[in-house]
XYZ file of C-alpha atoms in Angstrom:
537
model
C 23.683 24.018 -46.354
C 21.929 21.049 -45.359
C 23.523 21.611 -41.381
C 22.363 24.926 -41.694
C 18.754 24.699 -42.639
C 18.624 21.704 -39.797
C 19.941 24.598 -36.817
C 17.576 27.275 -38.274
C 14.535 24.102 -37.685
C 15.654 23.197 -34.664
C 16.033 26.477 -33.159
C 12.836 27.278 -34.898
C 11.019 24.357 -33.129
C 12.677 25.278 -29.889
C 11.199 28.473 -29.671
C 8.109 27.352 -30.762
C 7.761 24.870 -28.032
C 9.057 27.741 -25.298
C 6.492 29.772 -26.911
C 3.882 27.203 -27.025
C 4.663 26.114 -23.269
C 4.079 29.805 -22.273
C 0.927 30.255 -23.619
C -0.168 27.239 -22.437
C 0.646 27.643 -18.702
C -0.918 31.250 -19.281
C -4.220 29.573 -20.583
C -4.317 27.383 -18.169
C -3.086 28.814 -14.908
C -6.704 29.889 -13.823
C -7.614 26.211 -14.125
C -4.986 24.998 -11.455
C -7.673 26.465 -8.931
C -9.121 22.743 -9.250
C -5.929 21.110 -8.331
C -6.559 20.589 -4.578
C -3.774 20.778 -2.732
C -3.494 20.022 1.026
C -5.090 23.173 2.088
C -7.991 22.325 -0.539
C -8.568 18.896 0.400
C -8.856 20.121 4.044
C -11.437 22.647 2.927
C -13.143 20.639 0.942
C -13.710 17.774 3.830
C -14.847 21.093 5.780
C -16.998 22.312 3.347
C -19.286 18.995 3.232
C -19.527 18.742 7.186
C -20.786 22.190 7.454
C -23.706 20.709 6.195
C -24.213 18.457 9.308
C -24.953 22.121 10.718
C -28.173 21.842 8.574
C -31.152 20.300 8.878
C -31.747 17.059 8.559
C -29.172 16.643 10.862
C -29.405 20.008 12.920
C -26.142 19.832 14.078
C -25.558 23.472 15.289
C -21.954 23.305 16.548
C -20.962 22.142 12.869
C -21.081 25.396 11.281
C -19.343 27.233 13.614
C -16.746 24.717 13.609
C -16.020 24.043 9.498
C -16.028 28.579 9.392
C -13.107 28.249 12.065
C -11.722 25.791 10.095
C -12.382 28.087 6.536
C -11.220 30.949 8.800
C -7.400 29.312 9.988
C -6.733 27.919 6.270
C -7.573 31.662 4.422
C -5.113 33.387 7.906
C -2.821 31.021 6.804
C -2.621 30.831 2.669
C -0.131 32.929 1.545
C -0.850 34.101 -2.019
C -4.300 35.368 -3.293
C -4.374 32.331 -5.283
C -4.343 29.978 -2.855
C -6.646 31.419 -0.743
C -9.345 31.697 -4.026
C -8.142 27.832 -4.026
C -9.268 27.342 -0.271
C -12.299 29.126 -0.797
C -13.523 27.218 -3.900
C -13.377 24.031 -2.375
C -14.810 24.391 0.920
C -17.888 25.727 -1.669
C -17.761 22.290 -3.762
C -17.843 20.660 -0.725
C -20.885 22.468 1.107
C -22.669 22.992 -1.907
C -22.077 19.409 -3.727
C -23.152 18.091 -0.758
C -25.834 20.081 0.514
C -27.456 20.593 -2.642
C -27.064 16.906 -4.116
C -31.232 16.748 -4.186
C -30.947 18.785 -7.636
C -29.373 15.689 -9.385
C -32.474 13.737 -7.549
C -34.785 16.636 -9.518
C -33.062 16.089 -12.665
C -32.246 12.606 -12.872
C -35.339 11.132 -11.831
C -38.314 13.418 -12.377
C -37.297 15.522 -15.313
C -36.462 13.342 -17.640
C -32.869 13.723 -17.948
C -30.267 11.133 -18.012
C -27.417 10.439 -15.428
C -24.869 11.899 -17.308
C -26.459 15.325 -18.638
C -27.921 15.008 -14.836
C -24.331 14.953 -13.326
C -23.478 17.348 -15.210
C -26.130 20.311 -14.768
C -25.887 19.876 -11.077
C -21.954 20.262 -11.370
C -22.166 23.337 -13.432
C -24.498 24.679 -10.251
C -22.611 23.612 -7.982
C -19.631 25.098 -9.549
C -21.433 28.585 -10.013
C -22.118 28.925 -6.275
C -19.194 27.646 -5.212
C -17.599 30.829 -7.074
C -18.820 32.946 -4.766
C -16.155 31.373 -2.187
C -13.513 31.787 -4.447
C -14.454 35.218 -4.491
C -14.374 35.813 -1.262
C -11.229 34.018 -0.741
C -9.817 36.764 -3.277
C -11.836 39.422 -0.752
C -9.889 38.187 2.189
C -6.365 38.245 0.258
C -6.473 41.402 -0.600
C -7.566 42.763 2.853
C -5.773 40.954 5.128
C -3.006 42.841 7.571
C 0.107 41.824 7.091
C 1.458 43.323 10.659
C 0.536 39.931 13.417
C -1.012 42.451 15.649
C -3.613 43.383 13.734
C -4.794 39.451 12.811
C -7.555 40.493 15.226
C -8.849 42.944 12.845
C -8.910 39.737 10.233
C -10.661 37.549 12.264
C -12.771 38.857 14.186
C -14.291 41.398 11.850
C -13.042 40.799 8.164
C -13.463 37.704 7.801
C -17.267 37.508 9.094
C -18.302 40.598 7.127
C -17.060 38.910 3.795
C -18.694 35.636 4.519
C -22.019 37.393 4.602
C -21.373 39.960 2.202
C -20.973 36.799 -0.085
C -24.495 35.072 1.366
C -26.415 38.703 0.617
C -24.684 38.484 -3.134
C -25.765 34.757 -3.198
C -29.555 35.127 -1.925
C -29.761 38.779 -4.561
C -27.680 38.111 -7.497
C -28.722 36.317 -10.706
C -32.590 35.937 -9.341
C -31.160 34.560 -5.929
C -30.345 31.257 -4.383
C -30.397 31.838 -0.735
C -30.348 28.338 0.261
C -27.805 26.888 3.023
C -27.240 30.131 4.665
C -25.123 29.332 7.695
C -27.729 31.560 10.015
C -30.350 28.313 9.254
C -28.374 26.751 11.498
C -28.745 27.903 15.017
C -32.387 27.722 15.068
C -33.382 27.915 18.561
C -30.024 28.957 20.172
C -29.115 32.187 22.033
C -28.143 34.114 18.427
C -31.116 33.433 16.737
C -32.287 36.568 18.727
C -30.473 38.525 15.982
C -33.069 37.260 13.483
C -35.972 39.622 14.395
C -33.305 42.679 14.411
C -30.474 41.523 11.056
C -32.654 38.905 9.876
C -30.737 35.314 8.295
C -27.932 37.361 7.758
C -27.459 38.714 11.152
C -28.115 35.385 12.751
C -24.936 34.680 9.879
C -22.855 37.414 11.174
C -23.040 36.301 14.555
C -22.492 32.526 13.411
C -18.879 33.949 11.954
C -17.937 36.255 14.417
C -17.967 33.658 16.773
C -15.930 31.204 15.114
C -13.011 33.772 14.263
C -12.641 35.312 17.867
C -12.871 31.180 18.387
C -9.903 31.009 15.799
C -8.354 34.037 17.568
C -8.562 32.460 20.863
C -6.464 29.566 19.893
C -3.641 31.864 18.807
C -3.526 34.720 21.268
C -2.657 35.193 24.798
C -5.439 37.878 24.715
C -7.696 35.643 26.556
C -9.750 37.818 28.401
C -10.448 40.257 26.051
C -11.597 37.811 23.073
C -13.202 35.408 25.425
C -15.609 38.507 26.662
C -15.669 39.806 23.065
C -17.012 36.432 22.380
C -19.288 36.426 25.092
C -21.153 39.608 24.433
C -22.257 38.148 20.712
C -23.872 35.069 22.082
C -25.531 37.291 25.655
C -26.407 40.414 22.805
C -28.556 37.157 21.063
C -30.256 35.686 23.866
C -30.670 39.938 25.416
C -32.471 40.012 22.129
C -34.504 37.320 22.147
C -36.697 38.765 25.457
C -37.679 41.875 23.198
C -41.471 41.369 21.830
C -41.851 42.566 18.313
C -45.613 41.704 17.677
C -48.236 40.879 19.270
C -51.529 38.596 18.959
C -54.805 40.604 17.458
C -57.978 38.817 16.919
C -59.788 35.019 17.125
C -57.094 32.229 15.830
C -57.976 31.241 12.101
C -58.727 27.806 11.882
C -56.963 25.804 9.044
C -57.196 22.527 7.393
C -53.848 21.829 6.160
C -54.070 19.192 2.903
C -51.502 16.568 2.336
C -51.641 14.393 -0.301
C -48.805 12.384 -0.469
C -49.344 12.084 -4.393
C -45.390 10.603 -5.688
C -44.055 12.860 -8.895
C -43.729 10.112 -11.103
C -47.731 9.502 -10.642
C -48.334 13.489 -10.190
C -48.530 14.475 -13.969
C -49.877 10.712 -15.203
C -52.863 11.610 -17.010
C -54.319 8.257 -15.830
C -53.720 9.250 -12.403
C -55.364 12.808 -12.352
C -58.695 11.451 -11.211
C -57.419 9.303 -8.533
C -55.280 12.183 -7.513
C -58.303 14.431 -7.453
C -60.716 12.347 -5.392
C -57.991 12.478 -2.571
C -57.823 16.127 -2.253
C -61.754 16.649 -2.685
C -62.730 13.676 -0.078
C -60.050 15.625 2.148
C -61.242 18.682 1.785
C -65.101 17.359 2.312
C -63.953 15.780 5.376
C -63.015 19.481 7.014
C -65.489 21.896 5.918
C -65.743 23.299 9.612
C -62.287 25.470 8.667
C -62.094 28.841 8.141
C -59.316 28.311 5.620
C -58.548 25.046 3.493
C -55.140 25.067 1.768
C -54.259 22.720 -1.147
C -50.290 21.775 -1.728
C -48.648 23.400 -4.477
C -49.615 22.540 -8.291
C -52.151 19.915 -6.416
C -54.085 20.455 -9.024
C -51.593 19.148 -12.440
C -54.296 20.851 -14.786
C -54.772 24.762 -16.416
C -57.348 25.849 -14.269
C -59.142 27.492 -16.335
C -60.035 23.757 -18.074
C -60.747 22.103 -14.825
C -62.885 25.321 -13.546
C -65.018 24.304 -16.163
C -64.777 20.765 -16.311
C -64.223 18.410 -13.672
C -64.281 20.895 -11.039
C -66.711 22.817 -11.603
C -68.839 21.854 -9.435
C -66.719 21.506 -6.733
C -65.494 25.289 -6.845
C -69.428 26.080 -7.164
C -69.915 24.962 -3.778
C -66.707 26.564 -2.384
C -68.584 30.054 -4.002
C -71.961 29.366 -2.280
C -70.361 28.214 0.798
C -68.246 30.956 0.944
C -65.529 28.809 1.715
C -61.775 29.897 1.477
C -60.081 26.967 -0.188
C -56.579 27.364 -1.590
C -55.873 25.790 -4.664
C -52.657 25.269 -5.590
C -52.695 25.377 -9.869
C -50.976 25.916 -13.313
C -52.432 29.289 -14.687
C -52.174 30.483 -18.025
C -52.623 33.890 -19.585
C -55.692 34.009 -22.098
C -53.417 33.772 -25.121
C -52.050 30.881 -23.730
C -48.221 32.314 -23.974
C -47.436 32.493 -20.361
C -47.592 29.726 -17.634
C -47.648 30.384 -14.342
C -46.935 27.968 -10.758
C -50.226 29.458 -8.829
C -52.595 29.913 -6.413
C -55.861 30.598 -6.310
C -59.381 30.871 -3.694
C -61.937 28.455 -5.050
C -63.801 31.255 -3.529
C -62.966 33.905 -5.788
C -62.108 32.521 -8.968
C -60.106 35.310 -10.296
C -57.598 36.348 -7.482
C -54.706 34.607 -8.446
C -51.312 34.478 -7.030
C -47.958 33.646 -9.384
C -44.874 32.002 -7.841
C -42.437 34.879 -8.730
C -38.959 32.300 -7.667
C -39.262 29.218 -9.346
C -36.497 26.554 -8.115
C -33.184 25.888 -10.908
C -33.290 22.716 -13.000
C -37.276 21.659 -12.176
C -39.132 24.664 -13.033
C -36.340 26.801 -14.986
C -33.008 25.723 -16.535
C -30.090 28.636 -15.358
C -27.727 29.633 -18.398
C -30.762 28.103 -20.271
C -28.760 29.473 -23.294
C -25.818 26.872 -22.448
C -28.527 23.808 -21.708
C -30.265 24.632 -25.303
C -27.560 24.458 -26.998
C -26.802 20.940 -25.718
C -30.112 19.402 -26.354
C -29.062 18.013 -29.084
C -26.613 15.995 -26.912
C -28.559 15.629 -23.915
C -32.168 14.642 -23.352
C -32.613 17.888 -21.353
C -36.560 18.982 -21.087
C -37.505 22.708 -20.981
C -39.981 24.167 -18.132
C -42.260 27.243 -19.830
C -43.148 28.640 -16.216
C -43.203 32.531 -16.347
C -41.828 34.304 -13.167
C -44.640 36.490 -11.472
C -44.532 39.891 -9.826
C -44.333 39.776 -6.155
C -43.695 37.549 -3.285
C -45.789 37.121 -0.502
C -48.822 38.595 -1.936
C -51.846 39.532 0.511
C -55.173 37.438 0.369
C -57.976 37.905 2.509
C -58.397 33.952 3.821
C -60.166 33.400 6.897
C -61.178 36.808 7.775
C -57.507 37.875 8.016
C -55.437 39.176 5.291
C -53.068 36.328 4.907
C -49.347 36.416 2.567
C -49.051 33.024 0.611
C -46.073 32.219 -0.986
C -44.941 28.970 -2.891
C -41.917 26.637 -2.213
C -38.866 28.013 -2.786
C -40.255 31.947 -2.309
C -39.898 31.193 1.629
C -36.179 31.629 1.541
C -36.340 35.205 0.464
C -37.008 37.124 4.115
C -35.793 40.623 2.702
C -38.974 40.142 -0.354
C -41.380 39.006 1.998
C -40.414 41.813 4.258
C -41.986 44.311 1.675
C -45.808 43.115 2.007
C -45.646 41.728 5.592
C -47.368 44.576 7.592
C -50.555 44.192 5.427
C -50.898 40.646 6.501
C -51.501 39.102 10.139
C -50.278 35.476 9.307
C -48.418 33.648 6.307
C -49.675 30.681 4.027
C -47.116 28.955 2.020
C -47.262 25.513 -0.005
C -45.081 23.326 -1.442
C -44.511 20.097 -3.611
C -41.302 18.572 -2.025
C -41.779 15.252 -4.244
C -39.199 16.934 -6.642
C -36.845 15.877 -3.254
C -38.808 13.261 -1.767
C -35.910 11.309 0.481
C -33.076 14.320 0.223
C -31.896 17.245 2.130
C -34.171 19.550 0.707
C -37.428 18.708 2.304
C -36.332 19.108 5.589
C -33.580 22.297 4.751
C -36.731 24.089 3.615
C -38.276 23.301 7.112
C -35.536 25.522 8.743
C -36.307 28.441 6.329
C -39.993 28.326 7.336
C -38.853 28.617 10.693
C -36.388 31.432 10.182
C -39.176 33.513 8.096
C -41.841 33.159 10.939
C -38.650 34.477 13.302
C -37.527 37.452 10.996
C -41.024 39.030 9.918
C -43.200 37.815 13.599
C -46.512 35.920 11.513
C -47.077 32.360 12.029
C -46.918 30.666 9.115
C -49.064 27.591 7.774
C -47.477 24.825 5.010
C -48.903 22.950 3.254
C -47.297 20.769 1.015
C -48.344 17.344 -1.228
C -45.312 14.985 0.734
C -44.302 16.832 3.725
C -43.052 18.551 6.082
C -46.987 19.911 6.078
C -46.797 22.127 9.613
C -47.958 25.230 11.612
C -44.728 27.595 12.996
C -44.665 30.276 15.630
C -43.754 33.476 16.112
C -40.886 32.081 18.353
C -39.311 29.908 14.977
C -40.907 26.323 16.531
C -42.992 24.287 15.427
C -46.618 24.408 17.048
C -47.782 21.735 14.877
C -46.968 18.970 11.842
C -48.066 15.133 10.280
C -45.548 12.658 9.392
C -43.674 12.885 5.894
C -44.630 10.652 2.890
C -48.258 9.989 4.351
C -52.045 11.365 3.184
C -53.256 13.783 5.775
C -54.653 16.179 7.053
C -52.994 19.024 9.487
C -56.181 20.560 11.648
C -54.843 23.463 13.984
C -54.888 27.093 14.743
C -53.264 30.207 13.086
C -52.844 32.850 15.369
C -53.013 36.337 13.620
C -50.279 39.144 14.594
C -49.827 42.604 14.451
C -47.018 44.391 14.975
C -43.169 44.991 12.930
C -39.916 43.234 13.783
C -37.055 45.191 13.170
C -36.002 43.463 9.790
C -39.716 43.872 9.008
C -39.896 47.109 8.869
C -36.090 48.001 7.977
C -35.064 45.213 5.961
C -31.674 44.304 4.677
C -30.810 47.528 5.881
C -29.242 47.679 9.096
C -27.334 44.252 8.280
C -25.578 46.105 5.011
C -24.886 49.379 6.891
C -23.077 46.748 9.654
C -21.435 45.243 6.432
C -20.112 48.719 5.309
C -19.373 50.400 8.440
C -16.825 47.238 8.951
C -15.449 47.130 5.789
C -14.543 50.433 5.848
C -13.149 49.611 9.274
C -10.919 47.342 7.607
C -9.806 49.433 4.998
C -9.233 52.501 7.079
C -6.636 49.845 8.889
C -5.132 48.696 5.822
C -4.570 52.626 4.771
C -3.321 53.475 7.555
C -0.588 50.934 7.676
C 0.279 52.208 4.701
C 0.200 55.722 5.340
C 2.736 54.831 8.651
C 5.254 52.904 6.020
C 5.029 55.824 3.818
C 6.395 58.609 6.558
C 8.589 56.080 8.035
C 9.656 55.721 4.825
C 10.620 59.259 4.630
């Protein structure tokens, strides 16, 4: 009896464990995504030099070479799995690299410790690096298995999904359209596609070019790909002659402000005064311009206190001058439930604008649900800034209706699109301090430059550390003062009139390229199928 109960428990605990095993490989099989392989590792180490393609470095050739790198691993994986694996990692390498300046937010501006630091900028990382994995899946699934047809894979699948997955990046979940791989050929043949596809295009062209690169290295098609090649890069710099917009009216003469106020000192209550004197003795200094912009949040106060208080009569004078002076400030609402990143002219005290992007993890907290409910565990502080309504709003500044936007809002072309052709130049202003000594300063240089490209305004920044500059038309920068130094930026702004093509048409023409492909690449796929089926019968 005593033999028998011991085989029914044994055979009992057997089964349990077979059971037990299965579910747990079942649970955790979607987890094994993060156990890099060869393939992985190799995207990974490809994923962080793309950003060398990026500014600080500006390293054009880098991007095109780490998306023929992405390119051969996905023509090569072998199970949808692997290449969501491949895709994943070359994300937590670009994006764990390239955006390492949130930890520098975090860690030693907000508060926050290094762990629940690490941690938060893991979690983001991890988020956009999803978006790879995705289109790793994408690529599985509509690859052609028949060699002949790899063309069809590299040359036009494989682009489309990579910006089909940039578009979903800069849209979805309010947008994060940082590190698109278009920011990198600034100033080269194919940024002629800007003006027409905006970012994006400039994107499309980036990956075209690298898979018929790809394709090159594995065909005896020479001829064919290497003129297929040759007629994206001659199509940019074709486009690149074409005038969009031309100059209308006097320039507008602007007095740039830069502070150079550091964060840690920025909100010091003992340190507003100081901080104030600076900006006012600046702005004193160049009364003889039409327009007089003050960084973003320059001003650490409500306005409505210091409008009555300490500068009061400062933005008295501004009035009776009739001087157009910028101030970048924290507005409330009247019942003091909404806060709002802002600007406002001194001039006209109740014309405000309200930063509608504010940037993750310094003025928001993403899955802020998640991050509350660890508080209690981490030492996480809470931004109240309310989104506004629009982004590049129009303000008469200088006799010219001008579009101002604030930091971050300069990555979203396709937004400012929607207000451009009531303005004749741009305004924006930042406070780079958050990433004073990282990437980010300098990757939001190249998105300046890209915006003045896409929508044909020059744009004017001001910002309280730097990169405080004046862009043309053409992408380059006319003018600029050294980083991390007080001063002031004197120069001209040269109103335009006049649409670019993505001005006037938007994201449109790049998504109807995006679909018209696609379906391309479908209408291959079905009709391989469709062949096997007859042969079949």
């Amino acid at each position: 009896m005593m033999r028998m109960k011991g085989a029914v428990l044994l055979l009992f605990y057997v089964n349990f464990e077979e059971v037990f095993m299965k579910f747990f490989k079942a649970i955790a099989k979607p987890f094994t995504v993060f156990n890099p392989d060869r393939s992985a590792l190799y995207a990974f180490v490809l994923g962080a030099a793309s950003v060398l393609g990026f500014a600080p470095f500006n390293i054009s050739p880098a991007m095109l070479a780490t998306l023929m790198g992405l390119f051969f691993l996905w023509q090569k994986a072998e199970t949808s799995f692997e290449a969501m694996r491949i895709g994943l990692w070359f994300g937590l390498g670009m994006f764990g690299l390239g955006t390492s300046w949130l930890f520098s937010s975090m860690y030693f501006y907000s508060g926050m410790n290094i762990v629940s630091s690490a941690l938060a900028t893991f979690i983001f990382v991890l988020f956009l690096s999803l978006y790879l994995l995705v289109a790793g899946l994408i690529v599985s699934k509509l690859k052609q298995s028949n060699p002949d047809r790899k063309w069809v894979d590299l040359a036009i699948m494989m682009p489309l999904v990579w910006v089909l997955m940039e578009w979903i990046r800069g849209s979805w979940f309010t947008g994060f359209p940082f590190l698109l791989a278009g920011n990198t050929h600034l100033d080269t043949w194919l940024d002629g596609y800007a003006p027409v596809f905006g970012v994006l295009g400039v994107s499309w062209a980036i990956a075209t070019s690298a898979g018929l690169f790809v394709l090159l290295l594995k065909s005896r098609l020479w001829l064919p790909i290497s003129a297929a090649f040759a007629c994206v890069w001659l199509l940019g710099a074709g486009l690149k002659q074409i005038t969009w917009v031309h100059p209308e009216g006097k320039p507008v003469k602007v007095a740039l402000l830069q502070g150079n106020i550091p964060q840690d000192k920025k909100w010091l209550a003992s340190e507003f005064m100081p901080s104030m004197k600076v900006y006012v003795e600046q702005t004193k200094q160049n009364m003889d311009a039409d327009v007089i912009v003050w960084p973003e949040t320059a001003i650490p106060a409500y306005y409505d206190l210091v409008q009555e208080g300490v500068l009061k009569s400062f933005i008295r004078d501004a009035q009776l001058l009739e001087k157009d002076i910028l101030l970048g400030v924290i507005a409330r609402t009247n019942d003091h439930e909404k806060y709002y990143n802002a600007l406002v002219n001194a001039r006209d005290s109740q014309e405000f604008y309200y930063k509608k992007h504010l940037v993750p993890f310094s003025e928001y907290f993403p899955f802020a649900n998640f991050f509350k409910a660890l508080s209690l565990l981490f030492n996480i502080p809470f931004s109240e800034f309310s989104e506004g309504d629009v982004v590049n709003k129009p303000m008469k500044l200088g006799g010219q209706m001008a579009g101002v936007t604030i930091c971050y809002e300069i990555a979203f072309g396709d937004e400012m699109a929607k207000t451009v052709a009531k303005t004749r130049y741009l305004i924006t202003v930042s406070n780079d301090a958050w990433f004073a000594h990282t990437f980010e300063p300098a990757q939001q240089v190249q998105d300046v430059q890209m915006r003045a490209l896409e929508l044909g305004r020059e744009i004017a920044r001001s910002t309280n550390t730097g990169y405080t500059m004046i862009v043309g038309v053409d992408g380059l920068i006319k003018a600029k003062i050294p980083a991390y130094k007080a001063g002031v930026l004197k120069g001209d702004v040269q109103p335009y009139v006049g649409e670019t093509f993505f001005a006037k048409w938007k994201l449109l023409p790049i998504q109807l390229l995006m679909g018209v492909g696609l379906m391309f690449v479908l209408g291959a796929r079905f009709y391989k199928s469709r062949k096997k089926a007859v042969s079949a019968e």
